[in-house]
Short mmCIF file of C-alpha atoms in Angstrom, two decimals:
data_model
loop_
_atom_site.label_atom_id
_atom_site.label_comp_id
_atom_site.label_asym_id
_atom_site.label_seq_id
_atom_site.Cartn_x
_atom_site.Cartn_y
_atom_site.Cartn_z
CA UNK A 1 -26.68 -1.56 -27.47
CA UNK A 2 -27.96 1.50 -25.44
CA UNK A 3 -26.20 4.72 -26.39
CA UNK A 4 -24.94 6.81 -23.53
CA UNK A 5 -27.31 9.83 -22.64
CA UNK A 6 -27.30 12.35 -19.80
CA UNK A 7 -30.26 13.02 -17.91
CA UNK A 8 -31.04 16.35 -16.95
CA UNK A 9 -33.79 17.73 -13.85
CA UNK A 10 -34.24 20.87 -11.80
CA UNK A 11 -31.33 20.57 -9.03
CA UNK A 12 -33.66 19.75 -6.04
CA UNK A 13 -37.71 17.92 -6.79
CA UNK A 14 -40.03 18.56 -3.83
CA UNK A 15 -43.28 16.67 -5.10
CA UNK A 16 -46.40 15.52 -3.07
CA UNK A 17 -49.44 16.86 -1.42
CA UNK A 18 -48.15 19.97 0.96
CA UNK A 19 -45.06 20.74 -1.02
CA UNK A 20 -45.89 24.20 -1.68
CA UNK A 21 -45.10 24.84 2.09
CA UNK A 22 -41.45 23.94 1.34
CA UNK A 23 -41.12 27.13 -0.79
CA UNK A 24 -40.01 29.37 2.75
CA UNK A 25 -36.86 26.97 3.83
CA UNK A 26 -36.28 26.71 -0.27
CA UNK A 27 -35.90 30.72 -0.47
CA UNK A 28 -33.54 30.61 2.63
CA UNK A 29 -31.55 27.38 1.63
CA UNK A 30 -30.85 29.92 -1.52
CA UNK A 31 -30.46 33.38 0.21
CA UNK A 32 -33.25 34.92 -1.81
CA UNK A 33 -34.07 37.99 -0.42
CA UNK A 34 -36.13 40.30 -3.13
CA UNK A 35 -37.91 37.70 -5.47
CA UNK A 36 -39.63 38.96 -8.47
CA UNK A 37 -43.10 36.18 -8.37
CA UNK A 38 -43.97 35.91 -12.40
CA UNK A 39 -47.84 34.26 -12.75
CA UNK A 40 -50.93 35.74 -15.10
CA UNK A 41 -53.47 37.22 -14.13
CA UNK A 42 -55.91 34.24 -13.69
CA UNK A 43 -53.95 32.92 -11.29
CA UNK A 44 -52.94 35.61 -9.26
CA UNK A 45 -56.90 36.02 -9.29
CA UNK A 46 -57.83 32.66 -7.91
CA UNK A 47 -56.06 32.80 -4.62
CA UNK A 48 -53.67 30.39 -5.68
CA UNK A 49 -50.99 32.66 -4.08
CA UNK A 50 -53.01 34.15 -1.06
CA UNK A 51 -51.47 30.88 1.41
CA UNK A 52 -47.99 30.73 -0.24
CA UNK A 53 -47.32 34.93 0.23
CA UNK A 54 -49.01 34.31 3.82
CA UNK A 55 -46.32 31.54 4.73
CA UNK A 56 -43.66 34.18 3.56
CA UNK A 57 -44.93 36.77 5.77
CA UNK A 58 -45.07 34.27 8.77
CA UNK A 59 -42.06 32.62 8.06
CA UNK A 60 -39.49 34.81 6.22
CA UNK A 61 -40.99 38.40 6.79
CA UNK A 62 -37.18 39.42 5.59
CA UNK A 63 -38.03 38.71 2.22
CA UNK A 64 -39.52 41.05 0.33
CA UNK A 65 -41.10 40.39 -3.48
CA UNK A 66 -42.95 41.76 -6.02
CA UNK A 67 -45.51 40.46 -8.51
CA UNK A 68 -45.13 40.49 -12.12
CA UNK A 69 -48.66 38.87 -13.24
CA UNK A 70 -48.91 39.82 -17.13
CA UNK A 71 -47.86 36.61 -18.35
CA UNK A 72 -50.32 35.60 -21.65
CA UNK A 73 -51.31 32.27 -22.60
CA UNK A 74 -48.95 32.47 -25.29
CA UNK A 75 -46.07 34.12 -24.23
CA UNK A 76 -44.07 36.62 -26.58
CA UNK A 77 -40.18 37.88 -26.31
CA UNK A 78 -41.95 41.30 -25.71
CA UNK A 79 -43.08 39.72 -22.32
CA UNK A 80 -39.67 38.70 -21.64
CA UNK A 81 -38.28 42.18 -22.02
CA UNK A 82 -40.87 43.83 -19.47
CA UNK A 83 -40.42 41.88 -16.88
CA UNK A 84 -36.00 41.56 -17.15
CA UNK A 85 -36.46 45.53 -17.24
CA UNK A 86 -38.46 45.63 -14.01
CA UNK A 87 -36.06 42.76 -12.63
CA UNK A 88 -33.59 45.28 -13.13
CA UNK A 89 -34.92 48.48 -12.19
CA UNK A 90 -36.28 47.18 -8.96
CA UNK A 91 -33.26 45.80 -8.17
CA UNK A 92 -34.34 41.74 -7.58
CA UNK A 93 -32.20 38.97 -6.70
CA UNK A 94 -33.95 36.09 -7.52
CA UNK A 95 -36.80 34.45 -9.44
CA UNK A 96 -40.39 32.58 -8.48
CA UNK A 97 -42.42 31.24 -11.23
CA UNK A 98 -46.20 30.26 -9.88
CA UNK A 99 -48.07 29.19 -12.86
CA UNK A 100 -48.40 27.52 -15.85
CA UNK A 101 -46.36 26.89 -18.91
CA UNK A 102 -45.87 30.36 -19.67
CA UNK A 103 -45.36 31.76 -16.73
CA UNK A 104 -42.70 29.38 -15.91
CA UNK A 105 -41.02 29.89 -19.45
CA UNK A 106 -41.11 33.82 -19.34
CA UNK A 107 -39.30 33.29 -15.38
CA UNK A 108 -36.74 30.84 -17.04
CA UNK A 109 -35.80 33.54 -19.65
CA UNK A 110 -35.61 36.38 -16.63
CA UNK A 111 -33.27 34.84 -14.85
CA UNK A 112 -31.15 33.73 -17.72
CA UNK A 113 -31.24 37.13 -19.53
CA UNK A 114 -30.89 38.93 -15.72
CA UNK A 115 -27.09 37.10 -15.56
CA UNK A 116 -26.15 38.00 -19.19
CA UNK A 117 -24.23 41.12 -19.46
CA UNK A 118 -26.08 44.31 -20.25
CA UNK A 119 -27.65 45.14 -23.37
CA UNK A 120 -28.04 41.36 -24.46
CA UNK A 121 -30.75 40.59 -26.24
CA UNK A 122 -33.17 37.70 -25.54
CA UNK A 123 -33.14 36.81 -29.43
CA UNK A 124 -29.39 36.19 -29.46
CA UNK A 125 -30.47 33.26 -27.11
CA UNK A 126 -33.00 31.33 -29.26
CA UNK A 127 -31.46 28.25 -29.81
CA UNK A 128 -29.63 25.46 -28.93
CA UNK A 129 -26.46 26.26 -26.15
CA UNK A 130 -26.54 29.94 -26.49
CA UNK A 131 -26.99 30.39 -22.68
CA UNK A 132 -23.81 30.36 -21.06
CA UNK A 133 -24.71 31.63 -17.43
CA UNK A 134 -27.38 31.83 -15.06
CA UNK A 135 -26.01 33.36 -12.02
CA UNK A 136 -30.02 34.32 -10.59
CA UNK A 137 -31.51 31.84 -8.76
CA UNK A 138 -34.96 30.09 -9.62
CA UNK A 139 -37.56 28.11 -8.54
CA UNK A 140 -40.76 26.94 -10.52
CA UNK A 141 -43.67 25.95 -8.84
CA UNK A 142 -46.84 24.66 -11.50
CA UNK A 143 -49.83 25.47 -11.19
CA UNK A 144 -51.47 23.30 -13.73
CA UNK A 145 -50.57 19.47 -14.62
CA UNK A 146 -49.09 19.27 -18.22
CA UNK A 147 -46.19 21.33 -19.26
CA UNK A 148 -43.69 20.06 -17.43
CA UNK A 149 -41.49 23.29 -18.16
CA UNK A 150 -40.32 22.63 -13.98
CA UNK A 151 -38.10 20.37 -15.25
CA UNK A 152 -37.23 20.94 -18.74
CA UNK A 153 -33.93 22.82 -20.38
CA UNK A 154 -36.61 24.67 -22.84
CA UNK A 155 -38.25 27.67 -23.21
CA UNK A 156 -40.88 28.66 -25.97
CA UNK A 157 -41.72 32.10 -27.03
CA UNK A 158 -43.97 33.59 -29.93
CA UNK A 159 -41.90 35.81 -32.32
CA UNK A 160 -44.89 38.12 -33.14
CA UNK A 161 -42.87 39.60 -36.63
CA UNK A 162 -42.15 36.04 -38.06
CA UNK A 163 -45.30 34.14 -36.59
CA UNK A 164 -43.64 31.53 -35.23
CA UNK A 165 -42.80 30.25 -32.07
CA UNK A 166 -38.91 29.93 -30.90
CA UNK A 167 -37.02 27.73 -27.95
CA UNK A 168 -34.06 28.63 -25.99
CA UNK A 169 -32.76 25.65 -25.35
CA UNK A 170 -30.00 25.06 -22.22
CA UNK A 171 -29.24 23.98 -19.38
CA UNK A 172 -29.36 26.91 -17.54
CA UNK A 173 -32.66 27.01 -17.65
CA UNK A 174 -33.39 24.16 -15.36
CA UNK A 175 -34.42 25.68 -12.29
CA UNK A 176 -32.42 25.64 -8.82
CA UNK A 177 -35.39 23.94 -7.13
CA UNK A 178 -38.72 22.47 -8.55
CA UNK A 179 -41.66 22.29 -5.91
CA UNK A 180 -44.42 20.13 -7.97
CA UNK A 181 -47.88 20.64 -5.50
CA UNK A 182 -50.88 19.02 -6.37
CA UNK A 183 -52.81 21.76 -4.45
CA UNK A 184 -51.55 24.54 -6.40
CA UNK A 185 -53.79 22.79 -9.61
CA UNK A 186 -57.49 23.06 -8.15
CA UNK A 187 -58.26 26.39 -9.42
CA UNK A 188 -57.30 25.51 -12.63
CA UNK A 189 -60.41 25.88 -15.09
CA UNK A 190 -61.66 22.59 -16.94
CA UNK A 191 -60.82 23.28 -20.37
CA UNK A 192 -56.82 24.40 -19.22
CA UNK A 193 -57.27 21.11 -17.06
CA UNK A 194 -57.87 19.32 -20.60
CA UNK A 195 -55.43 21.07 -22.88
CA UNK A 196 -52.25 21.07 -20.17
CA UNK A 197 -53.34 17.11 -19.50
CA UNK A 198 -53.67 16.10 -23.26
CA UNK A 199 -50.15 18.02 -23.64
CA UNK A 200 -48.93 16.02 -20.80
CA UNK A 201 -49.33 12.70 -22.32
CA UNK A 202 -48.23 14.18 -25.98
CA UNK A 203 -44.98 14.14 -23.54
CA UNK A 204 -44.90 11.06 -22.22
CA UNK A 205 -45.86 9.50 -25.62
CA UNK A 206 -43.28 11.27 -27.67
CA UNK A 207 -40.72 10.79 -25.24
CA UNK A 208 -41.34 6.98 -25.72
CA UNK A 209 -41.24 6.79 -29.38
CA UNK A 210 -38.19 9.10 -29.60
CA UNK A 211 -35.01 8.14 -31.36
CA UNK A 212 -33.52 9.42 -28.12
CA UNK A 213 -35.37 7.79 -25.54
CA UNK A 214 -33.15 5.29 -23.08
CA UNK A 215 -34.15 2.82 -20.58
CA UNK A 216 -35.07 5.67 -17.89
CA UNK A 217 -36.91 7.84 -20.07
CA UNK A 218 -38.85 4.68 -20.86
CA UNK A 219 -39.77 3.87 -17.60
CA UNK A 220 -41.04 7.45 -16.91
CA UNK A 221 -42.57 8.00 -19.99
CA UNK A 222 -45.14 5.14 -19.43
CA UNK A 223 -45.80 5.24 -16.05
CA UNK A 224 -46.91 9.17 -16.94
CA UNK A 225 -48.86 7.65 -20.22
CA UNK A 226 -50.59 4.78 -17.62
CA UNK A 227 -51.15 7.77 -14.86
CA UNK A 228 -52.49 10.75 -17.26
CA UNK A 229 -54.56 8.60 -19.40
CA UNK A 230 -56.86 7.38 -16.26
CA UNK A 231 -56.89 10.65 -14.21
CA UNK A 232 -57.57 13.27 -16.90
CA UNK A 233 -61.01 12.37 -17.39
CA UNK A 234 -61.66 12.46 -13.40
CA UNK A 235 -59.82 15.39 -12.55
CA UNK A 236 -62.07 17.45 -15.47
CA UNK A 237 -65.14 16.08 -14.92
CA UNK A 238 -64.50 17.14 -10.85
CA UNK A 239 -61.71 19.38 -10.17
CA UNK A 240 -62.28 18.84 -6.42
CA UNK A 241 -61.03 15.14 -7.15
CA UNK A 242 -57.30 14.95 -5.14
CA UNK A 243 -56.58 12.01 -5.64
CA UNK A 244 -56.73 12.29 -9.63
CA UNK A 245 -55.48 16.24 -9.28
CA UNK A 246 -52.37 14.22 -7.26
CA UNK A 247 -52.07 11.94 -10.69
CA UNK A 248 -52.07 14.30 -13.17
CA UNK A 249 -49.59 16.19 -10.97
CA UNK A 250 -46.97 13.46 -10.66
CA UNK A 251 -47.90 12.28 -14.35
CA UNK A 252 -47.15 15.47 -15.63
CA UNK A 253 -44.09 15.74 -14.17
CA UNK A 254 -42.82 11.95 -15.26
CA UNK A 255 -43.82 13.11 -18.50
CA UNK A 256 -41.82 16.29 -17.99
CA UNK A 257 -38.72 14.48 -17.38
CA UNK A 258 -38.64 12.09 -20.16
CA UNK A 259 -39.56 14.68 -22.86
CA UNK A 260 -36.47 16.92 -21.58
CA UNK A 261 -34.11 14.17 -21.68
CA UNK A 262 -35.55 12.16 -24.64
CA UNK A 263 -37.06 15.22 -26.97
CA UNK A 264 -40.88 15.45 -28.68
CA UNK A 265 -41.43 15.00 -31.89
CA UNK A 266 -43.68 15.58 -34.61
CA UNK A 267 -46.82 16.41 -32.63
CA UNK A 268 -44.86 19.35 -31.36
CA UNK A 269 -43.25 20.45 -34.93
CA UNK A 270 -46.70 20.58 -36.70
CA UNK A 271 -48.25 22.29 -33.42
CA UNK A 272 -45.76 24.96 -33.35
CA UNK A 273 -46.92 27.01 -36.23
CA UNK A 274 -50.32 26.78 -35.14
CA UNK A 275 -49.54 28.95 -32.35
CA UNK A 276 -46.87 31.11 -33.61
CA UNK A 277 -49.50 32.17 -37.13
CA UNK A 278 -52.68 31.63 -35.36
CA UNK A 279 -52.41 31.21 -31.37
CA UNK A 280 -53.73 28.72 -30.39
CA UNK A 281 -53.07 27.64 -27.28
CA UNK A 282 -49.98 25.22 -26.74
CA UNK A 283 -51.40 22.04 -25.32
CA UNK A 284 -55.04 22.34 -27.52
CA UNK A 285 -52.68 22.66 -30.87
CA UNK A 286 -50.24 19.28 -29.46
CA UNK A 287 -54.04 17.83 -28.43
CA UNK A 288 -55.17 18.42 -32.23
CA UNK A 289 -52.14 16.83 -33.94
CA UNK A 290 -51.21 13.99 -31.40
CA UNK A 291 -53.89 11.32 -33.20
CA UNK A 292 -53.05 11.92 -36.89
CA UNK A 293 -49.30 12.58 -36.40
CA UNK A 294 -49.41 8.73 -34.76
CA UNK A 295 -51.56 7.59 -37.50
CA UNK A 296 -48.73 8.54 -39.70
CA UNK A 297 -45.82 7.46 -36.97
CA UNK A 298 -47.54 3.77 -36.19
CA UNK A 299 -45.59 1.81 -38.99
CA UNK A 300 -42.55 3.18 -38.00
CA UNK A 301 -43.02 2.41 -34.04
CA UNK A 302 -45.89 -0.57 -33.96
CA UNK A 303 -44.47 -2.74 -31.15
CA UNK A 304 -44.32 0.90 -28.83
CA UNK A 305 -47.53 0.96 -29.87
CA UNK A 306 -48.31 -1.99 -27.80
CA UNK A 307 -46.78 -0.87 -25.13
CA UNK A 308 -48.79 2.32 -25.12
CA UNK A 309 -51.86 0.34 -25.51
CA UNK A 310 -50.73 -1.90 -22.17
CA UNK A 311 -50.88 1.48 -20.53
CA UNK A 312 -54.14 2.78 -21.48
CA UNK A 313 -55.54 -0.87 -20.34
CA UNK A 314 -55.85 -2.39 -23.34
CA UNK A 315 -56.09 -6.34 -22.59
CA UNK A 316 -57.11 -7.98 -25.63
CA UNK A 317 -55.43 -11.36 -26.60
CA UNK A 318 -54.64 -12.56 -29.56
CA UNK A 319 -55.33 -9.62 -31.49
CA UNK A 320 -52.20 -8.07 -34.25
CA UNK A 321 -49.94 -5.32 -33.27
CA UNK A 322 -50.99 -3.39 -35.85
CA UNK A 323 -54.87 -3.88 -34.65
CA UNK A 324 -53.79 -2.64 -31.20
CA UNK A 325 -52.00 0.44 -32.51
CA UNK A 326 -55.36 1.06 -34.50
CA UNK A 327 -57.01 1.07 -31.25
CA UNK A 328 -54.68 3.44 -29.92
CA UNK A 329 -55.41 5.72 -32.41
CA UNK A 330 -59.13 5.67 -31.55
CA UNK A 331 -58.58 5.54 -27.77
CA UNK A 332 -56.59 9.00 -28.14
CA UNK A 333 -59.58 10.67 -30.45
CA UNK A 334 -61.45 9.80 -27.48
CA UNK A 335 -59.51 10.91 -24.91
CA UNK A 336 -59.65 14.08 -26.64
CA UNK A 337 -63.49 14.13 -27.15
CA UNK A 338 -63.88 13.26 -23.76
CA UNK A 339 -62.61 16.62 -22.21
CA UNK A 340 -63.69 18.77 -24.80
CA UNK A 341 -61.26 19.09 -27.21
CA UNK A 342 -62.35 21.25 -30.48
CA UNK A 343 -61.87 18.48 -33.21
CA UNK A 344 -60.35 19.75 -36.28
CA UNK A 345 -58.17 22.60 -37.30
CA UNK A 346 -61.24 24.40 -39.38
CA UNK A 347 -62.85 24.78 -36.07
CA UNK A 348 -60.04 27.40 -35.41
CA UNK A 349 -61.21 29.33 -38.40
CA UNK A 350 -57.80 28.41 -40.49
CA UNK A 351 -58.36 28.47 -43.81
CA UNK A 352 -57.58 25.17 -46.04
CA UNK A 353 -55.38 27.43 -48.22
CA UNK A 354 -53.13 28.07 -45.29
CA UNK A 355 -51.89 24.69 -45.01
CA UNK A 356 -49.26 24.45 -47.23
CA UNK A 357 -47.74 27.80 -45.49
CA UNK A 358 -48.11 25.51 -42.13
CA UNK A 359 -46.39 22.72 -43.59
CA UNK A 360 -42.96 25.01 -45.05
CA UNK A 361 -42.91 26.57 -41.42
CA UNK A 362 -43.24 23.19 -39.59
CA UNK A 363 -40.65 21.65 -41.55
CA UNK A 364 -38.21 23.83 -40.83
CA UNK A 365 -38.59 22.27 -36.78
CA UNK A 366 -35.86 20.35 -37.10
CA UNK A 367 -34.68 20.54 -33.76
CA UNK A 368 -37.98 17.96 -32.99
CA UNK A 369 -38.50 16.19 -36.19
CA UNK A 370 -34.97 14.79 -35.73
CA UNK A 371 -36.51 12.65 -32.64
CA UNK A 372 -39.34 11.41 -34.75
CA UNK A 373 -39.42 7.99 -35.56
CA UNK A 374 -40.79 7.93 -38.72
CA UNK A 375 -38.77 10.71 -41.42
CA UNK A 376 -41.52 13.72 -42.62
CA UNK A 377 -41.52 15.61 -45.64
CA UNK A 378 -43.00 18.91 -46.72
CA UNK A 379 -45.38 16.83 -48.18
CA UNK A 380 -45.95 14.30 -45.83
CA UNK A 381 -46.58 17.23 -43.26
CA UNK A 382 -49.22 18.99 -45.36
CA UNK A 383 -50.67 15.50 -45.55
CA UNK A 384 -51.02 15.31 -42.09
CA UNK A 385 -52.54 18.82 -41.68
CA UNK A 386 -55.15 18.07 -44.33
CA UNK A 387 -56.07 14.79 -42.01
CA UNK A 388 -56.47 16.85 -39.20
CA UNK A 389 -58.32 19.26 -41.20
#
């Protein structure tokens, strides 16, 4: 029997080539007069913002904006506090995120924190359903095809003191508008295309094998896998391949919708300590852990592994489910190699002696591990880290 499930997304979703041109009309609809645009220095320097800002000048001359472009690749609590201080000091009335998952996560946090009572700490919002309100309008526009943050109710921040990553989970983080426009990803560097693309594939796979998957999330996850697996090598090899970019943008969005409702599992749980303690990019840490966690998971979801293989183009007849599941693991290794994801934790100068501490931290990520199809002990997690070393 299918359990009752709720489906969450941004309130309005605008997609397709040229969707970014809808920004002025959405600002007017939400009565955004003085937005704070949250981005990073790379996106700002790439010229991605230029046509969008020109549009605003032409179509919304009464809108006055300010740009905060100091979002780092793995954002910390302090960045939210700094950005929110600017928001309040300049009396902004709304937030627009234009960037990757880090920029969108910061923007989501600022929108909810600015809606809270004065003196509220961002640290008090970590966990599930700690946010009780958001009155600040929020628009998210991804410039990478990977995180799905534009349609999810979670933001991840690094806690530098604890050297871990923490999540704020609340439906108030869901944007008022998500604009997914493939042309915004054309300036994405190859390494970011690779890491964010594998991250999107992880979202689709983990949503599909999640204990909380539903027929709706299954449909989204399967289509996402099909599109991402075929389009990612093309987008990586030829950044100007607009069809591949469009498939990646759509695939990432579908994966975001899938995992935003079904959740992710042990791949993410094991990736979190790598980012928190060693500042490894989120997409890279997920890519490193993906084949090894799936090797561990496969006996608990072998039928679903067969369906994953079908999305990847596996069409051999009269072979066992176990053989097919093994083929998926090999295919995941090969895809990561094709897009030049570094292989092995040792490539990042992580000492082998640190693996037990990583396992001790990962086992605490119960919010994600409960989604995983196979139960993991701390010893099991250590074994996976050792295999990935």
